[in-house]
C-alpha atoms as one frame of an Amber mdcrd trajectory, in Angstrom:
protein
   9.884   6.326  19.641  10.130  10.177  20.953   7.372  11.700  22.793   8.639
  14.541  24.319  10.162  17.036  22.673  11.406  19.140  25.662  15.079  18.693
  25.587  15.808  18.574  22.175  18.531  20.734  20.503  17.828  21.921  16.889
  19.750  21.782  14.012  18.861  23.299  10.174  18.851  20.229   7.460  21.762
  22.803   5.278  24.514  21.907   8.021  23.299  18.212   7.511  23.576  18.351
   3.393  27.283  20.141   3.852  28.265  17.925   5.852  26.534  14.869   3.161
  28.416  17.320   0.537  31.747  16.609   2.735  31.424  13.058   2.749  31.823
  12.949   6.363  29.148  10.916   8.752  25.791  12.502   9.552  25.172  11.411
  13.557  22.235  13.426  15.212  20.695  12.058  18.364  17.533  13.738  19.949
  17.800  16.618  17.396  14.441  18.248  15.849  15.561  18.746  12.051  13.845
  22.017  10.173  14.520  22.641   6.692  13.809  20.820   3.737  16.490  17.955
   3.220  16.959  18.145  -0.564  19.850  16.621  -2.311  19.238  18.000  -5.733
  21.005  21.176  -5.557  23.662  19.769  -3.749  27.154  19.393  -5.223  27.387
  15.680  -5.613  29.587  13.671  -7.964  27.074  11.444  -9.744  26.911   7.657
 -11.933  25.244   5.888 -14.084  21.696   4.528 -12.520  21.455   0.615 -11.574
  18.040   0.079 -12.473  18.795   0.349 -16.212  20.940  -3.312 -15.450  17.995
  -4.883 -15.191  19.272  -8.511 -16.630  21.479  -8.286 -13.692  19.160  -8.402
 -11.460  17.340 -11.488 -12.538  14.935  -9.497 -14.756  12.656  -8.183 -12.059
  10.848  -5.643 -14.056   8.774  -7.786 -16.826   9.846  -7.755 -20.466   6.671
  -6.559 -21.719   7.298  -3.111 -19.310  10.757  -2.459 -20.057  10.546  -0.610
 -23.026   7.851   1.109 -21.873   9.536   1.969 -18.062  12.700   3.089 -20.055
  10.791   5.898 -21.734   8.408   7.133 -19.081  10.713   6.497 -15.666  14.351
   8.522 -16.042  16.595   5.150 -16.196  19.280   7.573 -18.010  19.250   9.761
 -14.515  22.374   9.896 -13.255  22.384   9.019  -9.266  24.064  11.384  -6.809
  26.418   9.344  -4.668  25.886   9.898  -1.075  29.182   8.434   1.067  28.368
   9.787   4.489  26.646   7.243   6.810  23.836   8.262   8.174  22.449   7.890
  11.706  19.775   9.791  12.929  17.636   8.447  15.951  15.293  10.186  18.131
  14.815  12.913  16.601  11.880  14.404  14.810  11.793  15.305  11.324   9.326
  18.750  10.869   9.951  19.354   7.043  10.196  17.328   3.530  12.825  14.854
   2.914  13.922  14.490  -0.985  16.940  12.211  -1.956  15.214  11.213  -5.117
  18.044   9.650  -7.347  20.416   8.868  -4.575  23.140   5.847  -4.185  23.758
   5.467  -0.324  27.026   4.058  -0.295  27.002   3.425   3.234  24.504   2.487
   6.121  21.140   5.082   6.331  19.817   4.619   9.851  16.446   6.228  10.846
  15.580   4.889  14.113  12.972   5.930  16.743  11.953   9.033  14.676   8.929
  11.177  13.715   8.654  12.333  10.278   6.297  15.234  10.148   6.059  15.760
   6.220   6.414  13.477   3.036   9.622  11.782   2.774  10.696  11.247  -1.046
  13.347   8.010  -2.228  12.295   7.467  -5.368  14.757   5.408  -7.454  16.948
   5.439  -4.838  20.015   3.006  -4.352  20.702   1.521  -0.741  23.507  -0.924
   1.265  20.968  -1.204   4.395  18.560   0.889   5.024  16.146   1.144   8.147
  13.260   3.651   9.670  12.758   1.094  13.083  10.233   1.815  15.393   9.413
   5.225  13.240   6.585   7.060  12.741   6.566   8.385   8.868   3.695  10.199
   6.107   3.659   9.896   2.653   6.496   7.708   1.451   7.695   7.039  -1.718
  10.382   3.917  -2.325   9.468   3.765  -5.799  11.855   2.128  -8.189  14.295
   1.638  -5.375  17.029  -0.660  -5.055  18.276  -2.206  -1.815  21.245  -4.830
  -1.460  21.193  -5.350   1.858  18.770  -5.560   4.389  15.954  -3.151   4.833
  14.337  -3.104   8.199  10.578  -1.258   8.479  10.027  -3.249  11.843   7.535
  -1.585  14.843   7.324   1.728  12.331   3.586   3.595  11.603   3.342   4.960
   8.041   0.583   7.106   8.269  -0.510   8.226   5.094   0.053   6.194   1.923
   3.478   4.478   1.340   4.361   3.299  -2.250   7.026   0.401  -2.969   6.104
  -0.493  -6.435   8.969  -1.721  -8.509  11.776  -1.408  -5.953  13.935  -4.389
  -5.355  14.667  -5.623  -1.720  17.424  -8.164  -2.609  18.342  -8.827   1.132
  16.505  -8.953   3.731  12.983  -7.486   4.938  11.954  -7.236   8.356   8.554
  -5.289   8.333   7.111  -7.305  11.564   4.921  -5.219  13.477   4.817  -2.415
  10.921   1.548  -0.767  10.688   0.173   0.354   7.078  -2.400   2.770   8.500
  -3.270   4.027   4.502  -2.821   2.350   1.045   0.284   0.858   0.600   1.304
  -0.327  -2.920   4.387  -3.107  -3.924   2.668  -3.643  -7.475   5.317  -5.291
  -9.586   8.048  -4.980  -6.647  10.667  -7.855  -6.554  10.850  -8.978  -2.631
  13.278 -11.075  -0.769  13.155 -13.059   2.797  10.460 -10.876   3.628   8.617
 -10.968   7.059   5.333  -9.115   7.368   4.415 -11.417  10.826   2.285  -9.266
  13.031   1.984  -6.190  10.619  -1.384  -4.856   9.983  -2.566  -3.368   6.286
  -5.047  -1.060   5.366  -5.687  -1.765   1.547  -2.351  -3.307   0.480  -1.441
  -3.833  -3.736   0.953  -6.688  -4.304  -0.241  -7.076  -8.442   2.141  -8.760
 -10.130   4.957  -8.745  -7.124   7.470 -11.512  -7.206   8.229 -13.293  -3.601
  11.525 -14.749  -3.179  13.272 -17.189  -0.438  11.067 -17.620   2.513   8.038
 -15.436   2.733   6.110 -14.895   6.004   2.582 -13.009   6.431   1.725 -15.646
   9.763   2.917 -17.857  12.233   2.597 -21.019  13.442   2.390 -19.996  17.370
  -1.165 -18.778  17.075  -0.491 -17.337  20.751   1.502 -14.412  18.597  -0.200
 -12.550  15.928  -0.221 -12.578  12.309  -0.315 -10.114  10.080  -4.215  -8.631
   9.535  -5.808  -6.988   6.150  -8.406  -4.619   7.292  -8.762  -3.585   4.171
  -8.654  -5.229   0.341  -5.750  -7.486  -0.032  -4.921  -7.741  -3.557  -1.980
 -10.326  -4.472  -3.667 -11.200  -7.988  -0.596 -12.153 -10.605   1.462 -12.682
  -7.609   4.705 -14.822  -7.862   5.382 -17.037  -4.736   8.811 -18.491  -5.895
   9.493 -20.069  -2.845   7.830 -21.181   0.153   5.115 -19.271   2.289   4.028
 -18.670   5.408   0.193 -17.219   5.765  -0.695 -19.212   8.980  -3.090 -18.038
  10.954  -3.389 -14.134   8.999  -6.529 -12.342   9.301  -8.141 -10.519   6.330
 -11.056  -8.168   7.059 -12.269  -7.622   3.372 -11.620  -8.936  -0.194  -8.759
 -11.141  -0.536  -7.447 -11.578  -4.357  -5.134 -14.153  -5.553  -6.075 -14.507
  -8.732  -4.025 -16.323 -11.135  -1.109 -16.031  -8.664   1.490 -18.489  -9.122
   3.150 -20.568  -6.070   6.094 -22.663  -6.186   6.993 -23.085  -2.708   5.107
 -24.773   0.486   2.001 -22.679   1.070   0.994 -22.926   4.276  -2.795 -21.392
   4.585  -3.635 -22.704   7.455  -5.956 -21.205   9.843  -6.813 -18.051   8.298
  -9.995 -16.079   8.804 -11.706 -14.542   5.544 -14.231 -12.331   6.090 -14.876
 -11.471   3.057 -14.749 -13.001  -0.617 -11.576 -15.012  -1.644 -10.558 -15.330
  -5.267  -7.859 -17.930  -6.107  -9.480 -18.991  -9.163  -6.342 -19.823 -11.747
  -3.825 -20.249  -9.272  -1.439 -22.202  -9.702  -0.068 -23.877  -7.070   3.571
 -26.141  -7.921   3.674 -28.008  -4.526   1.889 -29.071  -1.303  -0.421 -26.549
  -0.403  -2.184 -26.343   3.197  -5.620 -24.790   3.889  -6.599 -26.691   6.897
  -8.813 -24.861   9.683  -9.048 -21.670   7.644 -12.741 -20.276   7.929 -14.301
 -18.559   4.062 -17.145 -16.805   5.684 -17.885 -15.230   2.543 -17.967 -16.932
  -1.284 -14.838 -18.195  -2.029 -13.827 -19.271  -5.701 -10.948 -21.529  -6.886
 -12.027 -21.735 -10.462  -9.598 -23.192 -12.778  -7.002 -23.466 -10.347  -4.524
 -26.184 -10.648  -2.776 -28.215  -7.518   0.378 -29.974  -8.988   1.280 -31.854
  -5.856  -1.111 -32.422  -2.288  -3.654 -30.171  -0.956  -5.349 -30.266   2.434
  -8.715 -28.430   2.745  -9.045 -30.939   6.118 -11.620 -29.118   8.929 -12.140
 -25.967   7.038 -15.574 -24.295   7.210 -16.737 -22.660   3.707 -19.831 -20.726
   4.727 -21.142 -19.240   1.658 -20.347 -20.402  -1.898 -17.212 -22.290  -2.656
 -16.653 -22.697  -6.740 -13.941 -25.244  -7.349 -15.561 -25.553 -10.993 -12.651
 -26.628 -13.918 -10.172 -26.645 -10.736  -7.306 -29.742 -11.596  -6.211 -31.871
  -8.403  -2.569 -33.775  -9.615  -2.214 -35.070  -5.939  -4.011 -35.732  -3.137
  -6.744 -33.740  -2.172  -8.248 -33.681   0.920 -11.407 -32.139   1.980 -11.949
 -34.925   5.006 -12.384 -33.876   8.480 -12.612 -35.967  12.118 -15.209 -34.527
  14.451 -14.466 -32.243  17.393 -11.041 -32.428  18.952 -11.707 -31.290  22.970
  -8.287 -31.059  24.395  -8.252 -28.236  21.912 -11.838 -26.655  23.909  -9.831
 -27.414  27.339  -6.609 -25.410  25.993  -8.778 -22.643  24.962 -11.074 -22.967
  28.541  -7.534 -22.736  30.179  -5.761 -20.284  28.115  -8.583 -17.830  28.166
  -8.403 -18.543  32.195  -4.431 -18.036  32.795  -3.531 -15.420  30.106  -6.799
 -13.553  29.102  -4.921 -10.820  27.531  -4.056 -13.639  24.622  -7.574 -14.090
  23.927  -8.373 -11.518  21.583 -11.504 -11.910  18.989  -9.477 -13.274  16.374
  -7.193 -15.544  18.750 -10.604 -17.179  19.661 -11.703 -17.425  15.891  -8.828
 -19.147  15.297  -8.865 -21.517  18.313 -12.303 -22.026  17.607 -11.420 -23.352
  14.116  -8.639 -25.980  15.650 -10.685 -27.111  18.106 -13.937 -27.890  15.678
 -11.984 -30.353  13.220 -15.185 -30.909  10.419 -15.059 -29.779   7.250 -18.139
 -27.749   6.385 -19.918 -26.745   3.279 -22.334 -24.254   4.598 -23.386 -22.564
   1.283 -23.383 -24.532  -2.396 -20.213 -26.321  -3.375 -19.509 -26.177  -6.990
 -16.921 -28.905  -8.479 -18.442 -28.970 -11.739 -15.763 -29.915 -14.613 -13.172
 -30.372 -12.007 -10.083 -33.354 -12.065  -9.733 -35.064  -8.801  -6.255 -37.763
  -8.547  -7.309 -38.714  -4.903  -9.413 -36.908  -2.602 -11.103 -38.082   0.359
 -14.415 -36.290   1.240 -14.690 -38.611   4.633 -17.204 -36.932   7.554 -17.174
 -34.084   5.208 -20.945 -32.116   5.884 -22.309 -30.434   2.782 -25.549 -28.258
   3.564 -26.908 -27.776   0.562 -26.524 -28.489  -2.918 -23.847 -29.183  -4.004
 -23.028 -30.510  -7.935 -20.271 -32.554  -9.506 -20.855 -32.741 -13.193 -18.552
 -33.501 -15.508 -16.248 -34.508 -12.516 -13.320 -36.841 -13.159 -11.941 -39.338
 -10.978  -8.587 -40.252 -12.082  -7.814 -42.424  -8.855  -8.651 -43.434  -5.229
 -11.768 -40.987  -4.082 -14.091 -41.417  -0.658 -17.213 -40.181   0.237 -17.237
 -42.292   3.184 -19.299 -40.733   6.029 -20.009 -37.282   4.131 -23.171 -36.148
   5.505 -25.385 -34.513   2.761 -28.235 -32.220   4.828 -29.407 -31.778   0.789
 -30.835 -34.987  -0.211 -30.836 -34.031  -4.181 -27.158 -33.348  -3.471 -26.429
 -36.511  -1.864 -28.079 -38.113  -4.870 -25.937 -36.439  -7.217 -22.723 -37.083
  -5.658 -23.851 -41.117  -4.864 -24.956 -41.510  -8.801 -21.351 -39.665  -9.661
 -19.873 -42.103  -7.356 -21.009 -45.033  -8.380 -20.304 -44.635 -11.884 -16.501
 -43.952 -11.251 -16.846 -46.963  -8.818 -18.217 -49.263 -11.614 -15.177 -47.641
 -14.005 -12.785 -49.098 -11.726 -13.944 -52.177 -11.532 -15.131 -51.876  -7.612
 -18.404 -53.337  -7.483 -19.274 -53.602  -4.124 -18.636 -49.880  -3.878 -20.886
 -49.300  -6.877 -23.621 -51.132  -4.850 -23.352 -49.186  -1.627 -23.318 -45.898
  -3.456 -26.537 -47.671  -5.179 -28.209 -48.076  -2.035 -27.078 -44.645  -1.023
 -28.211 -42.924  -4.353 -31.837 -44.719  -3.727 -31.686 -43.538   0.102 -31.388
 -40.027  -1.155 -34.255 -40.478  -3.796 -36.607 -41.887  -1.395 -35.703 -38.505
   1.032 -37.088 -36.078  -1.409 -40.725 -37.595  -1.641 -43.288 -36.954   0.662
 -43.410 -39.208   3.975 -46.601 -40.949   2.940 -44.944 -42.442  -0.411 -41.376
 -42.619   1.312 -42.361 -44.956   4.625 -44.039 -47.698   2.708 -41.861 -47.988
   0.047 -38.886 -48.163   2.664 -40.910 -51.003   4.265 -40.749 -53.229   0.792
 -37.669 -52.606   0.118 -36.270 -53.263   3.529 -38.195 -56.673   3.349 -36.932
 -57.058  -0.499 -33.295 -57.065   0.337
């Protein structure tokens, strides 16, 4: 990106929009641009808009909105067709861009540039578009339509940047992009999108649809993921295919809420600061949580797993609510002690490359390395439907409640370590029972034992050490 100006020639944006007017291609290299760049008094030959074809593409826009959109948004605008390339790179940008209710019919390269005032695309049509390594203020994509690839990577959008209903149907590189202010894709249809190593203020996904692959992380913690410092809201979200949120970092209030996943999901090793809602989520395949840290209340109320889940060595330090949530596969919530090769990478890592060890790098190292799963606040399965879950060396601090719980298959408890005696009472009694069901009895007897263990803990030591004495000599 530019950061001297000295040398630059100058050039008024009316010589660029006659020579757009001409057709011919619009190349400016270390240029400083004054004038507004305004296509809507130019002398364009114009066609029907593409976003009233909305069945072609693949219904993107919702049914219930469509009628509504036609009437409010100007679908029956005609779009003024714009056949110069364009190719401007470092240069800087001092006044307003408007090419509201454009159709670029060839390339529109913005590379290396400062924008110094609002740039406007609203219901713009693109072939490729890209603003790489750019510096741009308010932006507005809304409604826009992009057939190729889009490319947002190493830019800084400064002030607020809105996406909401555009259609990416290529390509979307937005790695390293920095959302410094609200950025909104509400009901935006997205497309092999990579967000790896961008960072978000508060960022509004409601209701977007995620096709093809879909990356936030990666699984190289060494390299960074993308980080939320401010609310992340993805509620009504449509994952169609798989995703990739290893290792991202969110700062504040994470929503998923009755988001919808058809794909891989791959939530491993993420840091939530804040609360987490994924309560009615739906999630279609395997799904992957392992390592992640909730350090705030976390609910997955009435969520459903259709296929395997792995909760394996994560660390839920305030509430977790997994009340009315349905487990169709395998659930695991089982972790196996420390693993220390993982402390000597990090003793290492931190030694040869200290510059990799940032405070979230170490979080996340941290979280591999210490492989129990941990229920530091009160775990809530109440009304839930397990298939086959294995609690093994699980540690539940305090209470914790399964009421109503159902068992459909294999379950283990094996190991879990209950710091709450009432809890581990609860969960030995629930045991048991779906033990006896299915026909296990010596199960049913240890979780008998274990379920009188428990009892015996919650009395005072001068009832609690003589009884233990008879009934040690008893059995």
């Amino acid at each position: 990106m530019i950061k001297d100006r000295k040398g630059l020639k100058r050039v008024n944006a009316s010589t660029i929009l006659k020579t757009i007017e001409k057709g011919e291609p619009v190349v400016y290299d270390l240029y400083i641009i004054e004038g507004n760049l305004d296509i809507s008094k130019s002398d364009l030959t114009t066609e029907r808009n593409e976003m009233i074809s909305l069945t072609d593409r693949g219904n993107i826009i919702d049914q219930d909105l469509r009628s509504e959109l036609e009437e409010d948004y100007v679908f029956a605008q005609k779009l003024k067709l714009v056949k110069s390339s364009i190719q401007i790179t470092n240069s800087v940008i001092e006044d307003p861009i408007d090419f509201k209710y454009a159709k670029f019919e060839k390339e529109v390269f913005f590379g290396d540039c400062i924008f110094e005032s609002d740039i406007n695309f609203f219901g713009c049509n693109f072939n490729n578009i890209s603003f790489h390594n750019s510096a741009l203020m308010l932006s507005d994509f809304t409604f826009c339509l992009c057939f190729g690839e889009l490319n947002f990577e190493m830019s800084i959008l400064n002030a607020e940047s809105s996406f909401r209903w555009c259609a990416f149907l290529g390509q979307s590189n937005f790695n390293k992009t920095k959302f410094k202010d609200v950025t909104d894709f509400t009901g935006a249809y997205l497309r092999d999108i990579n967000f790896s190593e961008a960072s978000f203020r508060d960022a509004h996904f409601f209701n977007a649809s995620f096709n093809h692959i879909t990356t936030f992380g990666h699984p190289n913690l060494t390299d960074k993921s993308a980080e939320f410092f401010g609310s992340a809201n993805f509620k009504e979200a449509r994952f169609c295919d798989d995703l990739i949120f290893n290792g991202v970092y969110f700062h504040d209030l994470a929503n998923f809420n009755n988001s919808k996943f058809k794909g891989l999901s791959n939530f491993g090793t993420i840091i939530f600061k804040k609360e987490a809602d994924f309560s009615d989520a739906k999630f279609e395949n395997n799904a992957d949580f392992s390592n992640s840290r909730f350090e705030d209340a976390v609910s997955f109320k009435g969520s459903k797993f259709n296929s395997n889940v792995s909760f394996r060595s994560v660390k839920f330090f305030k509430n977790a609510v997994f009340s009315k949530t349905t487990f169709l596969g395998d659930s695991s919530f089982d972790g196996d002690g420390k693993n220390y090769l993982a402390y000597i990478y990090i003793n290492i890592l931190s030694l040869v490359q200290p510059s990799a060890m940032t405070a979230k790098s170490i979080e996340q190292l941290r979280a591999i390395w210490d492989h129990r799963t941990m229920f530091e606040g009160p775990a809530y399965f109440s009304d839930s439907v397990f298939n086959e879950t294995n609690f093994s060396k699980t540690q539940f601090k305090k209470l914790s409640t399964l009421p109503n719980a159902k068992f459909l298959k294999g379950f283990s408890f094996k190991n879990t370590i209950f710091k709450d005696p009432f809890s581990e009472e609860l969960a030995s009694r629930k045991s048991k029972k779906e033990s006896e069901l299915q026909g296990d009895k010596d199960e049913a007897d240890r979780y008998y034992f274990r379920e009188m263990t428990a009892k015996r803990k919650q009395k005072r030591f001068y009832f609690r050490y003589p009884e233990f004495l008879v009934f040690q000599w008893i059995f």
